[in-house]
JSON list of C-alpha atoms and ligand atoms in Angstrom, two decimals:
[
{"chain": "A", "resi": 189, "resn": "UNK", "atom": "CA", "xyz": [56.40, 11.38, -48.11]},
{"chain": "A", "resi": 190, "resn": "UNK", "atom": "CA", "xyz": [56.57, 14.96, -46.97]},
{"chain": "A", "resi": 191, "resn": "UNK", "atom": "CA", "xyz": [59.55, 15.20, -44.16]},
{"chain": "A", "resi": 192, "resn": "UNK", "atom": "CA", "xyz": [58.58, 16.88, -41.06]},
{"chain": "A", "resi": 193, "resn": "UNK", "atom": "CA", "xyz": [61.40, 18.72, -38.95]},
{"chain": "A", "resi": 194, "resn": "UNK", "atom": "CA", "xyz": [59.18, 18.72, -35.77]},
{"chain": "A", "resi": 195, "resn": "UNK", "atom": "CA", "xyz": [56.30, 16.10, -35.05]},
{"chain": "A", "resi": 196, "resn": "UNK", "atom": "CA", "xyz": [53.23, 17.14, -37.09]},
{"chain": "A", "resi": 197, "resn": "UNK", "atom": "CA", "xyz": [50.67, 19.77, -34.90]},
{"chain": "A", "resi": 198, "resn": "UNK", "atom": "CA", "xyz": [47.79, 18.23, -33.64]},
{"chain": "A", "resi": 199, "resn": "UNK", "atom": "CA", "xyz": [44.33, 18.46, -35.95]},
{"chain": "A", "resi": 200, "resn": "UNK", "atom": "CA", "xyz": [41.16, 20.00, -34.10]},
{"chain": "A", "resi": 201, "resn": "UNK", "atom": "CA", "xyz": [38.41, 17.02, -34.42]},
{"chain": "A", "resi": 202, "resn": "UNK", "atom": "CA", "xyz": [34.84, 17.47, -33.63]},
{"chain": "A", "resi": 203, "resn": "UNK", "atom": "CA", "xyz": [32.93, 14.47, -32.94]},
{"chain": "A", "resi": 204, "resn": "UNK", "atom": "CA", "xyz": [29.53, 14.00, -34.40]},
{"chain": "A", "resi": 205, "resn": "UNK", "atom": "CA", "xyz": [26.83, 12.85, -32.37]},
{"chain": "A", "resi": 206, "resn": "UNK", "atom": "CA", "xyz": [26.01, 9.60, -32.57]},
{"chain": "A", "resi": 207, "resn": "UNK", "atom": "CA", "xyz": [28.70, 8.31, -34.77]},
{"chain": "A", "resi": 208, "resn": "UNK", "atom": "CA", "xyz": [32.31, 7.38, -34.98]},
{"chain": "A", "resi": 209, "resn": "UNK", "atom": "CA", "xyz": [33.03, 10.20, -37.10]},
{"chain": "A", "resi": 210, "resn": "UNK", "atom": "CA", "xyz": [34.53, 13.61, -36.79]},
{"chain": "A", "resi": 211, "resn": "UNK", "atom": "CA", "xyz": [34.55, 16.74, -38.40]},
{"chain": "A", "resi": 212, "resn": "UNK", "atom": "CA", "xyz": [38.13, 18.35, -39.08]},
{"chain": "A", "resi": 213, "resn": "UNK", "atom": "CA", "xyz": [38.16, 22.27, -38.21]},
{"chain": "A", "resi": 214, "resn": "UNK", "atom": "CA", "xyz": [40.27, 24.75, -40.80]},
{"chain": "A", "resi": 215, "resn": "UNK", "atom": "CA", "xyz": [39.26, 28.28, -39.52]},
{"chain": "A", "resi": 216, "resn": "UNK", "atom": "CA", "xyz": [36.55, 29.20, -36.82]},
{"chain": "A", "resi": 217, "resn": "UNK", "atom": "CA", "xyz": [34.70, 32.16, -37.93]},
{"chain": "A", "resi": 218, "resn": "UNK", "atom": "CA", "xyz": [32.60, 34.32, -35.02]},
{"chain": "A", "resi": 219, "resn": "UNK", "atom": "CA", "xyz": [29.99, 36.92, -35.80]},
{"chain": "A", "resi": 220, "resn": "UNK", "atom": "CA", "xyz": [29.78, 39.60, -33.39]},
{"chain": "A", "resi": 221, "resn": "UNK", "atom": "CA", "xyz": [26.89, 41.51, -31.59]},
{"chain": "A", "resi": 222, "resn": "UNK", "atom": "CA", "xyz": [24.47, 39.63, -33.58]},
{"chain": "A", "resi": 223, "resn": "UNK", "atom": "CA", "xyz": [20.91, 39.79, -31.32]},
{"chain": "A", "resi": 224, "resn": "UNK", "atom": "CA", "xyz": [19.54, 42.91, -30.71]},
{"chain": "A", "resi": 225, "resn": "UNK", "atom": "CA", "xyz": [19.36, 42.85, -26.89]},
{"chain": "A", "resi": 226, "resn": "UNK", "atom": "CA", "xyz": [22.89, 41.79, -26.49]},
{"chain": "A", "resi": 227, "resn": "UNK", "atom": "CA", "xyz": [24.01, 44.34, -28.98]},
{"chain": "A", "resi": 228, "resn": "UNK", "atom": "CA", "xyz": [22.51, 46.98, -26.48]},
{"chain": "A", "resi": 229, "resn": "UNK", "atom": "CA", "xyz": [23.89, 45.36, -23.30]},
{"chain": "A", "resi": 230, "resn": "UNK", "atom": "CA", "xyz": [27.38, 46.19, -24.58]},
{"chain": "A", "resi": 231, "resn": "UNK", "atom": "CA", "xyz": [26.90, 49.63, -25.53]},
{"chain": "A", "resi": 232, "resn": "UNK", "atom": "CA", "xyz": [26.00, 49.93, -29.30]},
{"chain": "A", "resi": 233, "resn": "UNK", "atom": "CA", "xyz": [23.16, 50.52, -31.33]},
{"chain": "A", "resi": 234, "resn": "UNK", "atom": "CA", "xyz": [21.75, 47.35, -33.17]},
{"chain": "A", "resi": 235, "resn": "UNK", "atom": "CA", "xyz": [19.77, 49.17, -35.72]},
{"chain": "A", "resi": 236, "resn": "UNK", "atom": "CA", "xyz": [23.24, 51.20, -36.80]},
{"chain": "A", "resi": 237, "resn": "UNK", "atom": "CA", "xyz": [25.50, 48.38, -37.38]},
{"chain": "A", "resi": 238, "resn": "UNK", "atom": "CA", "xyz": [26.53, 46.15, -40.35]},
{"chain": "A", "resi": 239, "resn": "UNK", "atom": "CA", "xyz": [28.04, 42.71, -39.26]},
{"chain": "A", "resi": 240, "resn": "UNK", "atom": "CA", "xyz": [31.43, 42.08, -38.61]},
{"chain": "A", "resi": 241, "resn": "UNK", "atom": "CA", "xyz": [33.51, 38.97, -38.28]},
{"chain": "A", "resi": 242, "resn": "UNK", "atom": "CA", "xyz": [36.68, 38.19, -35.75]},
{"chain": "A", "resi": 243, "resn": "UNK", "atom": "CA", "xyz": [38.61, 34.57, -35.57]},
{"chain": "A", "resi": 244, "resn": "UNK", "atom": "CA", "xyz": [39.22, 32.32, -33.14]},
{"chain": "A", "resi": 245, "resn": "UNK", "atom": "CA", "xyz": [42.60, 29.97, -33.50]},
{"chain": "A", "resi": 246, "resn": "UNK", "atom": "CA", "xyz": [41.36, 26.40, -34.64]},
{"chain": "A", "resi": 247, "resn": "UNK", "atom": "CA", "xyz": [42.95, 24.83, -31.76]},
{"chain": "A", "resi": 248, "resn": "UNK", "atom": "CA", "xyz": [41.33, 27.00, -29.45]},
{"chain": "A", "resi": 249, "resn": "UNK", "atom": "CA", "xyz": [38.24, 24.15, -29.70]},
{"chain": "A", "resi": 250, "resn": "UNK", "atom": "CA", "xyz": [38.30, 22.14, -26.61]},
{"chain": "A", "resi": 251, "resn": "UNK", "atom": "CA", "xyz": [35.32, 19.11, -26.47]},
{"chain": "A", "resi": 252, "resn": "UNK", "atom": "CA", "xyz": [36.43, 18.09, -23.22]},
{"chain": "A", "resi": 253, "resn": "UNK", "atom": "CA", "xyz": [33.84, 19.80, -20.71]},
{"chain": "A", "resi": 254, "resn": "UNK", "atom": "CA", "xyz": [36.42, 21.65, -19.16]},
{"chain": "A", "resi": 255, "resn": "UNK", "atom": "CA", "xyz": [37.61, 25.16, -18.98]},
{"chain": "A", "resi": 256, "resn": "UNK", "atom": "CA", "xyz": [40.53, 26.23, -17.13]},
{"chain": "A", "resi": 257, "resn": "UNK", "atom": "CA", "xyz": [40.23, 30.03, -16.12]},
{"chain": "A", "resi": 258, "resn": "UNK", "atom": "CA", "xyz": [42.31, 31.66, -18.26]},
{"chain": "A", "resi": 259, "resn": "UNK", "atom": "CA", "xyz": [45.56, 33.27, -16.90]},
{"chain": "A", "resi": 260, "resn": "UNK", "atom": "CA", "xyz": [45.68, 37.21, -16.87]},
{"chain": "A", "resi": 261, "resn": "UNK", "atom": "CA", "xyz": [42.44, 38.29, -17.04]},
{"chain": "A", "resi": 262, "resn": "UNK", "atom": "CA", "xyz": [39.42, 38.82, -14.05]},
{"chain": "A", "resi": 263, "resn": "UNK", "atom": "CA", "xyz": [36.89, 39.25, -16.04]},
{"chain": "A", "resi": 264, "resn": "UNK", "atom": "CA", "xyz": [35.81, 35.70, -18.04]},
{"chain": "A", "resi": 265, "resn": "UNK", "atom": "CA", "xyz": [32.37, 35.94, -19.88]},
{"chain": "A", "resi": 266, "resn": "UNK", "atom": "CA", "xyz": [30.46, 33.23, -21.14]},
{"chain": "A", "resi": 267, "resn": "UNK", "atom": "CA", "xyz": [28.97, 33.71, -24.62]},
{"chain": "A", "resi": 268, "resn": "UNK", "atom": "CA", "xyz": [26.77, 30.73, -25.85]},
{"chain": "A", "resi": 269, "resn": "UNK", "atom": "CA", "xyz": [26.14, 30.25, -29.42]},
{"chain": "A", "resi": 270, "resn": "UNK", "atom": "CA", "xyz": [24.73, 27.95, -32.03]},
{"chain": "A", "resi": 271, "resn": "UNK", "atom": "CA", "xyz": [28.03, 26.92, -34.32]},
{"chain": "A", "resi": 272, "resn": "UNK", "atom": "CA", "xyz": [27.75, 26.46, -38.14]},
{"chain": "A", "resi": 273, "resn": "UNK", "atom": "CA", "xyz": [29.39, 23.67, -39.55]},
{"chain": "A", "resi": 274, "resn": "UNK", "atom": "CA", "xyz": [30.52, 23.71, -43.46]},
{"chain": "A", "resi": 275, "resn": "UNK", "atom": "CA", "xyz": [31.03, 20.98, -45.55]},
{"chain": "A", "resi": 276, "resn": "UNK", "atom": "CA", "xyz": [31.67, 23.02, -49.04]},
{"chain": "A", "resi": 277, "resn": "UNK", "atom": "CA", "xyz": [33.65, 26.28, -50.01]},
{"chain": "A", "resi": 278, "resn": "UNK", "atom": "CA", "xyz": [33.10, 29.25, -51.82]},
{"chain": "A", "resi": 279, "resn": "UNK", "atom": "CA", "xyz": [33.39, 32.89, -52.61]},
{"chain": "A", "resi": 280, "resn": "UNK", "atom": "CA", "xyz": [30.94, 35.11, -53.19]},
{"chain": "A", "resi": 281, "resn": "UNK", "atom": "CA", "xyz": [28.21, 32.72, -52.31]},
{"chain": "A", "resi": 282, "resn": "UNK", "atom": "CA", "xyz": [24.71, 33.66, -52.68]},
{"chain": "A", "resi": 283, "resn": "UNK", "atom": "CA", "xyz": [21.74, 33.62, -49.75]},
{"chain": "A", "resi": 284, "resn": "UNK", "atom": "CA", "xyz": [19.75, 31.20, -51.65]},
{"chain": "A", "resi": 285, "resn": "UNK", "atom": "CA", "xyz": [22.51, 28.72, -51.65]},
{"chain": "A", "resi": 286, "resn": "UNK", "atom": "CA", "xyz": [24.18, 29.24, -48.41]},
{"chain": "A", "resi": 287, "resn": "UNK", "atom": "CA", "xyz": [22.64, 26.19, -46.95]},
{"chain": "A", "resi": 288, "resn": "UNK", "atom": "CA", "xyz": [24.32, 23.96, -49.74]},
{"chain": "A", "resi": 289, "resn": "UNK", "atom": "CA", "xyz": [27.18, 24.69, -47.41]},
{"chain": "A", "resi": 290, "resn": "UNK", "atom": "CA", "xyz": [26.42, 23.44, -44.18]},
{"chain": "A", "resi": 291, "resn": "UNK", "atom": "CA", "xyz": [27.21, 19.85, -42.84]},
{"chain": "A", "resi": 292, "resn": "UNK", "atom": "CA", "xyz": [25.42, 20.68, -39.64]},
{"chain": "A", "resi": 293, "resn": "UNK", "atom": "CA", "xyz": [25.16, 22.04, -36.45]},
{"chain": "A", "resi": 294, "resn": "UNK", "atom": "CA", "xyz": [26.42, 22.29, -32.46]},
{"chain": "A", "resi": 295, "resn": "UNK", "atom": "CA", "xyz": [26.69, 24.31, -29.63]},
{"chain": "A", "resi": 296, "resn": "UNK", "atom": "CA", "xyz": [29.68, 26.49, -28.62]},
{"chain": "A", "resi": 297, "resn": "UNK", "atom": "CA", "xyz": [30.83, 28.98, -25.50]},
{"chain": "A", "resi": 298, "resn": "UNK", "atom": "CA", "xyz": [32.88, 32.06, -27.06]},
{"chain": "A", "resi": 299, "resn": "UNK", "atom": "CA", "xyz": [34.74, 32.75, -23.94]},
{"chain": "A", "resi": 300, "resn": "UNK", "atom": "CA", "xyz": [35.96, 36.10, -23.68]},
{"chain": "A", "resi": 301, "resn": "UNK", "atom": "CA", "xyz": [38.73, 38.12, -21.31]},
{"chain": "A", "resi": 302, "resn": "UNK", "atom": "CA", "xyz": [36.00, 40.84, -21.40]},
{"chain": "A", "resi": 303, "resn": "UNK", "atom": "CA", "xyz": [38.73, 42.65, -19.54]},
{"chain": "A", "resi": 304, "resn": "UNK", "atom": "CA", "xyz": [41.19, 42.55, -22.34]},
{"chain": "A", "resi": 305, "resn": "UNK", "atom": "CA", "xyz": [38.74, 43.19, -25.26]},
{"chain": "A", "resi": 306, "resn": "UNK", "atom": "CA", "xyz": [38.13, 46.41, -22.84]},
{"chain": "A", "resi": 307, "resn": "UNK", "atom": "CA", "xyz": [41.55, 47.94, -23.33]},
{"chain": "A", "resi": 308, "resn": "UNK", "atom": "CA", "xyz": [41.46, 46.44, -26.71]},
{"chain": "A", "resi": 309, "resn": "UNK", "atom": "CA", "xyz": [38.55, 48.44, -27.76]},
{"chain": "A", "resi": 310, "resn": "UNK", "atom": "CA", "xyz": [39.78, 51.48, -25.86]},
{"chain": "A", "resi": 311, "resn": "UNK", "atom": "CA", "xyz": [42.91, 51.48, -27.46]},
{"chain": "A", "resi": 312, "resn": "UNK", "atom": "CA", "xyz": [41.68, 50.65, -30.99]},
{"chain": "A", "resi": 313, "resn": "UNK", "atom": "CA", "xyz": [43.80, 47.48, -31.01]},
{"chain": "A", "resi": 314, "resn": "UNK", "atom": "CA", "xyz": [42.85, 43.72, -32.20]},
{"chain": "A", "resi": 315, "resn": "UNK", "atom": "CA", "xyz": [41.10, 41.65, -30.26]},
{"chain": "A", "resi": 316, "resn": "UNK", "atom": "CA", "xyz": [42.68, 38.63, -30.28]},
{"chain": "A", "resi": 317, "resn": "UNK", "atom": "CA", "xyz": [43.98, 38.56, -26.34]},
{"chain": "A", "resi": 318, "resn": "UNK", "atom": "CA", "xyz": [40.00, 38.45, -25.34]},
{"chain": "A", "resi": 319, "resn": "UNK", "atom": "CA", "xyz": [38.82, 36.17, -27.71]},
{"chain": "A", "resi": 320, "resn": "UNK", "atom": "CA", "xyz": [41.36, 33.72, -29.16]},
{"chain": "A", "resi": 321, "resn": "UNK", "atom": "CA", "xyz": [43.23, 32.59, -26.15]},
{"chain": "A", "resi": 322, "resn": "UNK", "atom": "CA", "xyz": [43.60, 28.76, -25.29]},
{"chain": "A", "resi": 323, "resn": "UNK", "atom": "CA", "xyz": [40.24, 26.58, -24.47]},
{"chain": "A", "resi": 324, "resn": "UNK", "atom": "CA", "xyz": [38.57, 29.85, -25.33]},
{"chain": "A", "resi": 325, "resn": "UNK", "atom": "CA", "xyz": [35.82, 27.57, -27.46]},
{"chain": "A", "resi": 326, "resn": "UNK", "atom": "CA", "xyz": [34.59, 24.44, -25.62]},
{"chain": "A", "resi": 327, "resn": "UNK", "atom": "CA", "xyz": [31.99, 22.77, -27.66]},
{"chain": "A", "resi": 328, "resn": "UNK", "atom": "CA", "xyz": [29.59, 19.77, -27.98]},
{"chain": "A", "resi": 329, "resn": "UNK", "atom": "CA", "xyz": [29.09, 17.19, -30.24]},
{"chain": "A", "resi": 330, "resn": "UNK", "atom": "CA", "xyz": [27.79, 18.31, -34.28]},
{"chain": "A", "resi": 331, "resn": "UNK", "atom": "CA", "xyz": [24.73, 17.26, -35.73]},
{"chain": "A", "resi": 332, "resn": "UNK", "atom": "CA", "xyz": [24.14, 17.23, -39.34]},
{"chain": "A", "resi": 333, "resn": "UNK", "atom": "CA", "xyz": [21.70, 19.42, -40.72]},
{"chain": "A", "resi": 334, "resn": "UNK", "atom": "CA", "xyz": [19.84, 15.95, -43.02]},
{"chain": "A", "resi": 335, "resn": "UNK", "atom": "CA", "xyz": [18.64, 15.60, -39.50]},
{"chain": "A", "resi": 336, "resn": "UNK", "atom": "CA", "xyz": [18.29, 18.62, -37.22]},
{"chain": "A", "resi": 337, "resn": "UNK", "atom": "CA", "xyz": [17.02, 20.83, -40.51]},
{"chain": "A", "resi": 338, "resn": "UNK", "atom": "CA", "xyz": [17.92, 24.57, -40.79]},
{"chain": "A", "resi": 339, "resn": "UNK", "atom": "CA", "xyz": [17.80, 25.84, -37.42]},
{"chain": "A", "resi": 340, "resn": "UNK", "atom": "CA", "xyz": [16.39, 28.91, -38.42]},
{"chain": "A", "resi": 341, "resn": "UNK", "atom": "CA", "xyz": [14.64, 29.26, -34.94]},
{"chain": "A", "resi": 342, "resn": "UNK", "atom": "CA", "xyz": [14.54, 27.33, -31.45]},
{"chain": "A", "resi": 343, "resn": "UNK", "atom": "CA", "xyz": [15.36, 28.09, -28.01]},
{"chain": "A", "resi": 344, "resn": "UNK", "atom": "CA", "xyz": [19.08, 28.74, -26.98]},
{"chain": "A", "resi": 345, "resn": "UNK", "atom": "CA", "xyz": [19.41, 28.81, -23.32]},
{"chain": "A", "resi": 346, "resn": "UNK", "atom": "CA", "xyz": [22.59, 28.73, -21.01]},
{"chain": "A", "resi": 347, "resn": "UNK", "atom": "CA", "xyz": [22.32, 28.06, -17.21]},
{"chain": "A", "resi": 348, "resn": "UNK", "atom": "CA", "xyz": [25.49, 28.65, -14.92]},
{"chain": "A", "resi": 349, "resn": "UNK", "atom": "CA", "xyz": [24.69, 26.73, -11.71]},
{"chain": "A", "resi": 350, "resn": "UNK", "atom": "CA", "xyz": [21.13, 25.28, -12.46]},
{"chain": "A", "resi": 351, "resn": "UNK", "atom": "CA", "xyz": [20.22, 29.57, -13.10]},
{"chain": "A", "resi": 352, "resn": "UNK", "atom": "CA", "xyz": [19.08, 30.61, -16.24]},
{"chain": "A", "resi": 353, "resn": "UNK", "atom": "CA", "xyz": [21.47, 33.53, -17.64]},
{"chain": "A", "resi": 354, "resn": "UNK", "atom": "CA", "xyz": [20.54, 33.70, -21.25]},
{"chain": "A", "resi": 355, "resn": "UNK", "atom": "CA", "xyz": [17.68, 33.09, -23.03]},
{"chain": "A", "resi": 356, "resn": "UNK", "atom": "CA", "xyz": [17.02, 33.47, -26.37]},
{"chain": "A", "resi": 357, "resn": "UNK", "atom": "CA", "xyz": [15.71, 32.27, -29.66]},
{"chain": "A", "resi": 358, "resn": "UNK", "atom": "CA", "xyz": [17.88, 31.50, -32.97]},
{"chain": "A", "resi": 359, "resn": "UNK", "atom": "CA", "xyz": [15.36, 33.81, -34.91]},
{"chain": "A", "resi": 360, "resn": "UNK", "atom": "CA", "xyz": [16.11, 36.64, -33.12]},
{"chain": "A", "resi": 361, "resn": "UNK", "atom": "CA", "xyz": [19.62, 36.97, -34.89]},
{"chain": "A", "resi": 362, "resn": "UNK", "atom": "CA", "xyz": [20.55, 39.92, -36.85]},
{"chain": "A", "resi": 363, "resn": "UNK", "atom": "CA", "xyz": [21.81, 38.55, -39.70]},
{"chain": "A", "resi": 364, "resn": "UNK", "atom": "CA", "xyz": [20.48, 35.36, -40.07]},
{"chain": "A", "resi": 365, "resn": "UNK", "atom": "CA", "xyz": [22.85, 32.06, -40.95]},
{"chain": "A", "resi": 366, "resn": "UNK", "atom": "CA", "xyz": [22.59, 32.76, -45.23]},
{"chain": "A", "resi": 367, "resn": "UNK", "atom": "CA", "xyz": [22.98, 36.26, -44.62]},
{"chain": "A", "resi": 368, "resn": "UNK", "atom": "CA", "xyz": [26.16, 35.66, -42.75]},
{"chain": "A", "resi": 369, "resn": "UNK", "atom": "CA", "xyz": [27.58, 33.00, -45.04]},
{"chain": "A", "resi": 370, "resn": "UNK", "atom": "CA", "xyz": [27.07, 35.20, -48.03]},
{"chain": "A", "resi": 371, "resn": "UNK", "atom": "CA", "xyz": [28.52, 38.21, -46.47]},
{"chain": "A", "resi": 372, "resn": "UNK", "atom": "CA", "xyz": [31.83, 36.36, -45.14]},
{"chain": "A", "resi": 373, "resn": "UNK", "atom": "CA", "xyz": [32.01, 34.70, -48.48]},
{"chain": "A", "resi": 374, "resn": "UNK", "atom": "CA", "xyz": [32.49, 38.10, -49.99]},
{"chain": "A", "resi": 375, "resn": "UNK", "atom": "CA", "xyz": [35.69, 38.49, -47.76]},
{"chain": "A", "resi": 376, "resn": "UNK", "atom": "CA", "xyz": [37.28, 35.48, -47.50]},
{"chain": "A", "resi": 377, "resn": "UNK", "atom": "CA", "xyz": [37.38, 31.82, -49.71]},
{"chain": "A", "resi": 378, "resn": "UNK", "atom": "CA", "xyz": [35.36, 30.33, -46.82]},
{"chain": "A", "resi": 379, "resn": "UNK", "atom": "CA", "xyz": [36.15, 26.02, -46.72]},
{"chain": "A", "resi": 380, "resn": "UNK", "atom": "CA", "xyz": [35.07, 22.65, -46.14]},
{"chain": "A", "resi": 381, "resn": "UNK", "atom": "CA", "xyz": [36.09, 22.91, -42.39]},
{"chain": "A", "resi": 382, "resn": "UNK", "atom": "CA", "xyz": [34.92, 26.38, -41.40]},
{"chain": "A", "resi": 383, "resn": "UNK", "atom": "CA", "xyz": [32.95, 26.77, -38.36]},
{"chain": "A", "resi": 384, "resn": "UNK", "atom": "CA", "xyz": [30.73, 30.14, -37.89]},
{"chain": "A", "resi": 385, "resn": "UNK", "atom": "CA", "xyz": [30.11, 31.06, -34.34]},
{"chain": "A", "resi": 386, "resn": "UNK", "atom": "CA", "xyz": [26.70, 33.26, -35.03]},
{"chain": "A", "resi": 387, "resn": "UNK", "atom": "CA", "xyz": [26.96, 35.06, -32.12]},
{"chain": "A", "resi": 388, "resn": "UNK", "atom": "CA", "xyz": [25.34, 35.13, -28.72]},
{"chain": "A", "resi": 389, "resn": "UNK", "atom": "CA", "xyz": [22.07, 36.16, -27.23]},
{"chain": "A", "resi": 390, "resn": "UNK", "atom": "CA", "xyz": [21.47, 38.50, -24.62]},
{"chain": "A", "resi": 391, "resn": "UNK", "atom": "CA", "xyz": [22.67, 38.06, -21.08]},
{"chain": "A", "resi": 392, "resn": "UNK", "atom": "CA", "xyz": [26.45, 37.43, -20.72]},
{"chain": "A", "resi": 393, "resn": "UNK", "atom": "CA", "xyz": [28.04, 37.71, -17.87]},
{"chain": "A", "resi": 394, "resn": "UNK", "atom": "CA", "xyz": [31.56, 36.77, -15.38]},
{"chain": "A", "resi": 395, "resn": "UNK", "atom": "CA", "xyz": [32.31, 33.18, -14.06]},
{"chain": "A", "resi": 396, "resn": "UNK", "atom": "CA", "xyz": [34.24, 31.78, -11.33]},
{"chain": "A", "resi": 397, "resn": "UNK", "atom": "CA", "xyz": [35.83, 28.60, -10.71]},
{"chain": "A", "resi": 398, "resn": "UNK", "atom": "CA", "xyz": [33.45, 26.11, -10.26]},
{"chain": "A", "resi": 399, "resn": "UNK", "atom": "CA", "xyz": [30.82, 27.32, -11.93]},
{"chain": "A", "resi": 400, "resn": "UNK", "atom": "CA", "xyz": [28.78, 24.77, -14.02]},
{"chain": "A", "resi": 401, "resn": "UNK", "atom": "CA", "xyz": [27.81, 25.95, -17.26]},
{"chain": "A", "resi": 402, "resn": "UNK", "atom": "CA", "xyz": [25.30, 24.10, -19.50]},
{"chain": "A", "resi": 403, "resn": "UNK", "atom": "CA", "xyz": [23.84, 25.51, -23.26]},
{"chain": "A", "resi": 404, "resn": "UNK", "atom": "CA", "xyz": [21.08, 23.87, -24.87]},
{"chain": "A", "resi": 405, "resn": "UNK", "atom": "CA", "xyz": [19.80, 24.98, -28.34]},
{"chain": "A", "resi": 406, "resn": "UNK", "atom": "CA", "xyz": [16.50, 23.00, -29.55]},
{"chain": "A", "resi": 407, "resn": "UNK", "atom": "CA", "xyz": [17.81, 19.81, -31.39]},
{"chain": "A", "resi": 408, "resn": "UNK", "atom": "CA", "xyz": [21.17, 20.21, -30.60]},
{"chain": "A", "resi": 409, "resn": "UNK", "atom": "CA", "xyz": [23.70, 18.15, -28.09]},
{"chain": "A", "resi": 410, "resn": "UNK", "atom": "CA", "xyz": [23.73, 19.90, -24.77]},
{"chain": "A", "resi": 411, "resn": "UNK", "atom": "CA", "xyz": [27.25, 21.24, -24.21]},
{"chain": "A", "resi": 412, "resn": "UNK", "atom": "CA", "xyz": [27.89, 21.06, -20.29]},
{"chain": "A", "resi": 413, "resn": "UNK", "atom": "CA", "xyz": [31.28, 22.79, -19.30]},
{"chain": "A", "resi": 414, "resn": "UNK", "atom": "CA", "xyz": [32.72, 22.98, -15.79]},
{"chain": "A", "resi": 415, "resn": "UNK", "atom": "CA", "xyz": [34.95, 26.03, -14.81]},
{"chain": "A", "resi": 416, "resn": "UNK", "atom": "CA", "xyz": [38.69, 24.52, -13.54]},
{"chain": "B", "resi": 204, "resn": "MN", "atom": "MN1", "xyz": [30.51, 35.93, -29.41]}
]
């Protein structure tokens, strides 16, 4: 047996919905800018860009239904998006078999210190302090894709306070789910035990503490997440 000098890090589970089963995260992938509208609500031109891909830390996943407001930031967006789930690896996968990948699907918040991406961006640094911070991903339950199929469109709505603050529909991506699995395949040997974040819809915007946030995508487990 392999001897540990400190006790072993904790592994990021995510349940699946109705089961006793979990899925165990390696990496958490996140598209960015990847529906038109939202594109243009930050400032950039959706018919210019090619994708591009930032990480979260695994243990950055929280399935609790709480987020604490992050410390050193005033500026905390929500960002709700549907989250791949893979169950097979690969480089240089092709379109037509990017769904041999996927176990399945759930719903995720990329919370951002829109703040501290500012400067980030500004200064031409990483982005890291706005997006991979701790908590920064609470998510919901996965459901596998044998019964929830492709989710190449459907509704994906988030509501902060009963209000509806983004609205969108899955086919309105910019590079749709194959697209993006090929694509990061290219860069990276993607794993059993990636999640893609595919990016959010338009519509983001500051919370407070208190605030009740609540995502729904078509099929999906509603992901309800109260602001601490
Ligand atoms: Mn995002």
């Amino acid at each position: 047996m392999t001897k540990l000098v400190i006790p072993e890090p904790k592994k990021t589970l995510i349940p699946i919905h109705g089961s006793d089963e979990f899925f165990p995260v390696r990496r958490v992938y996140c598209i960015g800018r990847n529906y038109a509208a939202h594109t243009i609500e930050m400032g950039f031109d959706p018919d210019k860009e090619p994708p591009f891909f930032f990480q979260k830390n695994t243990d950055n996943i929280d399935t609790s239904g709480q987020f604490p407001y992050p410390p050193e930031s005033s500026d905390v967006h929500y960002e709700l998006e549907l989250v791949v789930a893979l169950n097979k690896g690969g480089s240089n996968i092709k379109e037509e078999d990017a769904y041999d990948h996927i176990y399945g699907f759930g719903i995720g918040l990329d919370m951002t210190r829109r703040d501290l991406q500012g400067v980030c961006k500004k200064m031409g640094r990483p982005w890291e302090i706005g997006k991979a911070f701790e908590r920064s991903a609470p998510m919901g339950s996965l459901t596998p894709m044998s019964e929830v199929g492709k989710m190449e469109s459907g509704s994906i709505q988030l509501k902060v306070n009963d209000e509806v603050r983004q609205d969108g529909d899955l086919d309105m991506m910019l590079w749709k789910i194959p697209e993006q699995i090929a694509i990061l395949s290219k860069f990276y040997d993607i794993t059993a035990g990636d999640l893609i974040m595919t990016g959010t819809p338009a519509g983001v915007g500051p919370i407070v503490k208190g605030d009740k946030l609540v995502g729904t995508i078509d099929g999906l487990q509603t992901l309800s997440v109260e602001v601490v």
